Structures are given as structure tokens and as C-alpha cells.
CSV table of C-alpha atoms in Angstrom, one decimal:
chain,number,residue,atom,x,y,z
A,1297,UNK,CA,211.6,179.5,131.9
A,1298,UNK,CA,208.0,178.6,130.6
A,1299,UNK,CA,207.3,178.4,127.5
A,1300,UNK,CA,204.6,180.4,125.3
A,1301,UNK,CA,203.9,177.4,123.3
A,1302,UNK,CA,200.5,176.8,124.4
A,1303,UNK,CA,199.4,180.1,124.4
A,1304,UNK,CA,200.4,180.4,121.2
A,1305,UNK,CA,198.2,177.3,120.2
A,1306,UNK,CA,195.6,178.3,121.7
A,1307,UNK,CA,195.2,181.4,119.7
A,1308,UNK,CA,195.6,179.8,116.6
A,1309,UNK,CA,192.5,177.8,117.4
A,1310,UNK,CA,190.7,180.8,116.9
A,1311,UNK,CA,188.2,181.3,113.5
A,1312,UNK,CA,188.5,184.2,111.7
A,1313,UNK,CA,184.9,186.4,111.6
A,1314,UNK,CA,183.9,187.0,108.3
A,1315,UNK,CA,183.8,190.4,109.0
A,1316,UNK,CA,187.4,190.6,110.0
A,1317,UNK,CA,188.5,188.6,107.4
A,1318,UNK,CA,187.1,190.6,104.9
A,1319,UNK,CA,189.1,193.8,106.4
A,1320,UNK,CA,192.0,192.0,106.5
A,1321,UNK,CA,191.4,191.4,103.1
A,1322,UNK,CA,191.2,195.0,102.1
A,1323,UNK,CA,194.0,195.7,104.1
A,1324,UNK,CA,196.6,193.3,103.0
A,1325,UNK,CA,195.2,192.4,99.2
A,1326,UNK,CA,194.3,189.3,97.7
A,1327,UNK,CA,196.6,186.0,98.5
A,1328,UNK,CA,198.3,186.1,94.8
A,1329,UNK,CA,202.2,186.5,93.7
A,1330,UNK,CA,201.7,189.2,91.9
A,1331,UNK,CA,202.9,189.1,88.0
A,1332,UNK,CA,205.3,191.5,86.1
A,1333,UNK,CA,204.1,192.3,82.5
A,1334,UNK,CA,206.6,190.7,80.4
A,1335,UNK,CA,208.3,192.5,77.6
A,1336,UNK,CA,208.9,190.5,74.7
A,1337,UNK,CA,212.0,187.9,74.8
A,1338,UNK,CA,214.0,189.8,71.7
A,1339,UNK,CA,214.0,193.0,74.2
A,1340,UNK,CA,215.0,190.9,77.2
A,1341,UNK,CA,217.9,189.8,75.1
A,1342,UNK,CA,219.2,193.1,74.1
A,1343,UNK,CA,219.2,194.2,77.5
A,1344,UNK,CA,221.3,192.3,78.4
A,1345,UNK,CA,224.0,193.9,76.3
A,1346,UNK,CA,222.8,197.4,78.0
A,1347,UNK,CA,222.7,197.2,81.7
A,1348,UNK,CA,225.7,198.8,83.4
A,1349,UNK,CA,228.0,196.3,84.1
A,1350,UNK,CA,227.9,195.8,79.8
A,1351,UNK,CA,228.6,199.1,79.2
A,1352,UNK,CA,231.6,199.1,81.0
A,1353,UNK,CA,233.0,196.3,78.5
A,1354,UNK,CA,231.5,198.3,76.2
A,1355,UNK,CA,233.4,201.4,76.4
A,1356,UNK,CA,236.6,199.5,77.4
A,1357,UNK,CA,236.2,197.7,74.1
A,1358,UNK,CA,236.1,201.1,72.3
A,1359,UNK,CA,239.1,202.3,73.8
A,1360,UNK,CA,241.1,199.1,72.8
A,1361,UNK,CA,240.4,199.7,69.4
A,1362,UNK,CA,241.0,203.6,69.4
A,1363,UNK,CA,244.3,202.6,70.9
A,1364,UNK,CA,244.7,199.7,68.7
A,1365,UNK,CA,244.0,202.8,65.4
A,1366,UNK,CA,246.4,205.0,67.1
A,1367,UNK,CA,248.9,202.7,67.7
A,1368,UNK,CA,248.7,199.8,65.6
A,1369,UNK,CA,250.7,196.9,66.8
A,1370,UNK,CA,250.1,197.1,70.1
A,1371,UNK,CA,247.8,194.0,70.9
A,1372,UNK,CA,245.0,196.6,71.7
A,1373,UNK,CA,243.1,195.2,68.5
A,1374,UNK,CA,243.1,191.5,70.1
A,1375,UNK,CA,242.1,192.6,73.6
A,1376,UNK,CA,238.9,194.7,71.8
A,1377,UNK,CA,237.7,191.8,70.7
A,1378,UNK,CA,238.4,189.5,73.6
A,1379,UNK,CA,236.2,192.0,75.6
A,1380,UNK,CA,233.4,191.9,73.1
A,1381,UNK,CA,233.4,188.0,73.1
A,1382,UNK,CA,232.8,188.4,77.2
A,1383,UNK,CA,230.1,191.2,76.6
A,1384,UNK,CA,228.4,188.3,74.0
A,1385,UNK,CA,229.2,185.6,76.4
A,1386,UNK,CA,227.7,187.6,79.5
A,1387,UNK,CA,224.8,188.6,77.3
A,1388,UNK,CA,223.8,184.7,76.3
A,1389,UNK,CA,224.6,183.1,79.6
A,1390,UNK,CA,222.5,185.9,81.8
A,1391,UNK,CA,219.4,185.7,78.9
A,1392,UNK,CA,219.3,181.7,79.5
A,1393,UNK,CA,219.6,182.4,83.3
A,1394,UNK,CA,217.0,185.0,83.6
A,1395,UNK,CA,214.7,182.9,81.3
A,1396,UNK,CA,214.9,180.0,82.8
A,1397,UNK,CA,214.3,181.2,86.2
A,1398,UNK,CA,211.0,182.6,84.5
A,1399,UNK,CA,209.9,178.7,83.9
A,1400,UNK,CA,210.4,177.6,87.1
A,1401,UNK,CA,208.3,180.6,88.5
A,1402,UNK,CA,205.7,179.9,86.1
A,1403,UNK,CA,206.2,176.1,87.0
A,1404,UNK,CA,205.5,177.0,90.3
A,1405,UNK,CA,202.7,178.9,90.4
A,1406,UNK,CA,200.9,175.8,88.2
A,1407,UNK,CA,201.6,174.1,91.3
A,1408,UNK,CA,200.0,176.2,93.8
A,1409,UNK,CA,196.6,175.5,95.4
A,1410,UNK,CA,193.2,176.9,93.5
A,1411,UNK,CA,190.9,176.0,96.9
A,1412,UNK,CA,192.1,175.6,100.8
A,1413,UNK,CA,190.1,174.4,103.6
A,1414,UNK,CA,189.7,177.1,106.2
A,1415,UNK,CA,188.3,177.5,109.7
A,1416,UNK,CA,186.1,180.7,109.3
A,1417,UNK,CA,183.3,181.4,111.5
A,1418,UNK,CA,184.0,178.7,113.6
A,1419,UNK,CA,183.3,176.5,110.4
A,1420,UNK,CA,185.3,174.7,108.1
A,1421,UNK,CA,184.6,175.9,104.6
A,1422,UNK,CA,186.7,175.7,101.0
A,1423,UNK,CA,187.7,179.0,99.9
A,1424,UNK,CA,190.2,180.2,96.7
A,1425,UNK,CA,194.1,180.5,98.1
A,1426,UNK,CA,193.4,184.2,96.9
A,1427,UNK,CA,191.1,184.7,99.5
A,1428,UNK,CA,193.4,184.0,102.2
A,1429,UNK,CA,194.4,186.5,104.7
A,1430,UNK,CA,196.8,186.6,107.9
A,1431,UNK,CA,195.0,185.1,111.0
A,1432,UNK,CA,194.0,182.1,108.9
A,1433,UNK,CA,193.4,178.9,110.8
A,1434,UNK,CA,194.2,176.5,107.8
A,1435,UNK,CA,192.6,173.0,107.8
A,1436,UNK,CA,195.9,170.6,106.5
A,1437,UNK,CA,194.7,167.2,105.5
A,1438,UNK,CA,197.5,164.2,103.9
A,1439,UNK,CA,197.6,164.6,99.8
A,1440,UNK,CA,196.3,168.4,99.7
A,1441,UNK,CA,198.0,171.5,98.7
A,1442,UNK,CA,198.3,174.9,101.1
A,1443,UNK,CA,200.3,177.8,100.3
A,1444,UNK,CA,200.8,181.7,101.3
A,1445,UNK,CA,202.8,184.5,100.6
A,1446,UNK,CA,204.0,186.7,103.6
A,1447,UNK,CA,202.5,190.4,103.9
């Protein structure tokens, strides 16, 4: 079996046109993770008490303490409050999650390039990350920084 290694390699070695790379760049959109407008952390918190899984507990809570004013005696009382103590505990803990995943995203994207070295034009020039496009012949060197997102 032979292998398409060097093939491969040798396509690599190819620059990029200008021209092409600036259709590619049309085509596929700057190299940037993109960024989600935020709403405000108060809101983030109170959904957590209102996505589906919470309304579940929600309603079963309700129905513990209907049962537990029908039928008083019952335990029902007891269980309507365990059930809101997990819909406040589920609430807290996914908040702190969710947020904290946030930082290290933002964390991240500190750490990502501002310039790479590219071989465009059969010449090796500095360009921002965003302008970055598949096809790309990257120039790696010891201590710098190269990143890209997948189209």
C-alpha cells in the first residue's frame, strides 16, 4: 500500500494567491470565535430556575404542597420543600458552572494569536489570525502562537 503522505506535503507547500485568499475569505468569514451578546448575570441566574428540567421540580413541588393542604399529615409538606431545596441547589450549582465556563472562554481567547506568519504569494508575510482562511500554509516558529477555528 503506498502511502499519500507526500502528496499530501507537497500540496501544502503551495502559497495561497491573494486573490484566492481573499474569496476564501468571503466565502468562509473572518478567522474569529464568534461572541454571543451576554445578558446580564441577575437574568442568567433566574434562568436557571426556568429552564425545563426546573419546572418539572417546580410543579412537583406544587403538587406536594396541594396534597400536603388536602391531606395534612402526610409528609407531602416535607417532600415540597426538599424539592425546592434541589430546584435552589440546581439553580446555584449550574449559575457557577455556566459562569465559570464563561472565564475560561474569555481566558482563552486572551490567549489567542493577534498576528501569524503566512506563506501568501509565495512570500512570507505577518497577517491578523482573523485574516486566515482554509488553504493557509502557516509559517510555525519555537515561542509563537497559531491558532484556527474549523469552517
Amino acid at each position: 500500500m503506498t502511502s499519500r503522505w507526500p502528496r499530501a506535503c507537497a500540496a501544502w507547500t503551495a502559497a495561497l494567491a491573494s486573490v484566492e485568499a481573499e474569496r476564501r475569505q468571503h466565502e468562509f468569514g473572518p478567522n474569529e470565535v464568534s461572541h454571543a451578546r451576554q445578558a446580564s448575570l441577575v437574568r442568567r441566574f433566574l434562568h436557571q430556575f426556568t429552564h425545563f428540567f426546573a419546572l418539572v421540580l417546580w410543579a412537583a413541588a406544587v403538587l406536594a404542597f396541594v396534597s400536603a393542604w388536602q391531606e395534612p399529615g402526610q409528609g407531602m409538606e416535607t417532600l415540597g420543600f426538599a424539592i425546592l431545596g434541589v430546584i435552589l441547589v440546581n439553580g446555584v450549582f449550574s449559575f457557577v458552572q455556566e459562569y465559570r465556563a464563561e472565564r475560561a472562554l474569555a481566558s482563552l481567547r486572551r490567549l489567542l494569536p493577534g498576528e501569524v506568519k503566512v506563506l501568501r504569494d509565495s512570500q512570507v508575510c505577518l497577517l491578523p489570525a482573523s485574516a486566515l482562511v482554509p488553504g493557509d500554509v502557516l509559517v510555525l516558529e519555537e515561542g509563537r502562537k497559531a491558532w484556527v477555528r474549523r469552517p
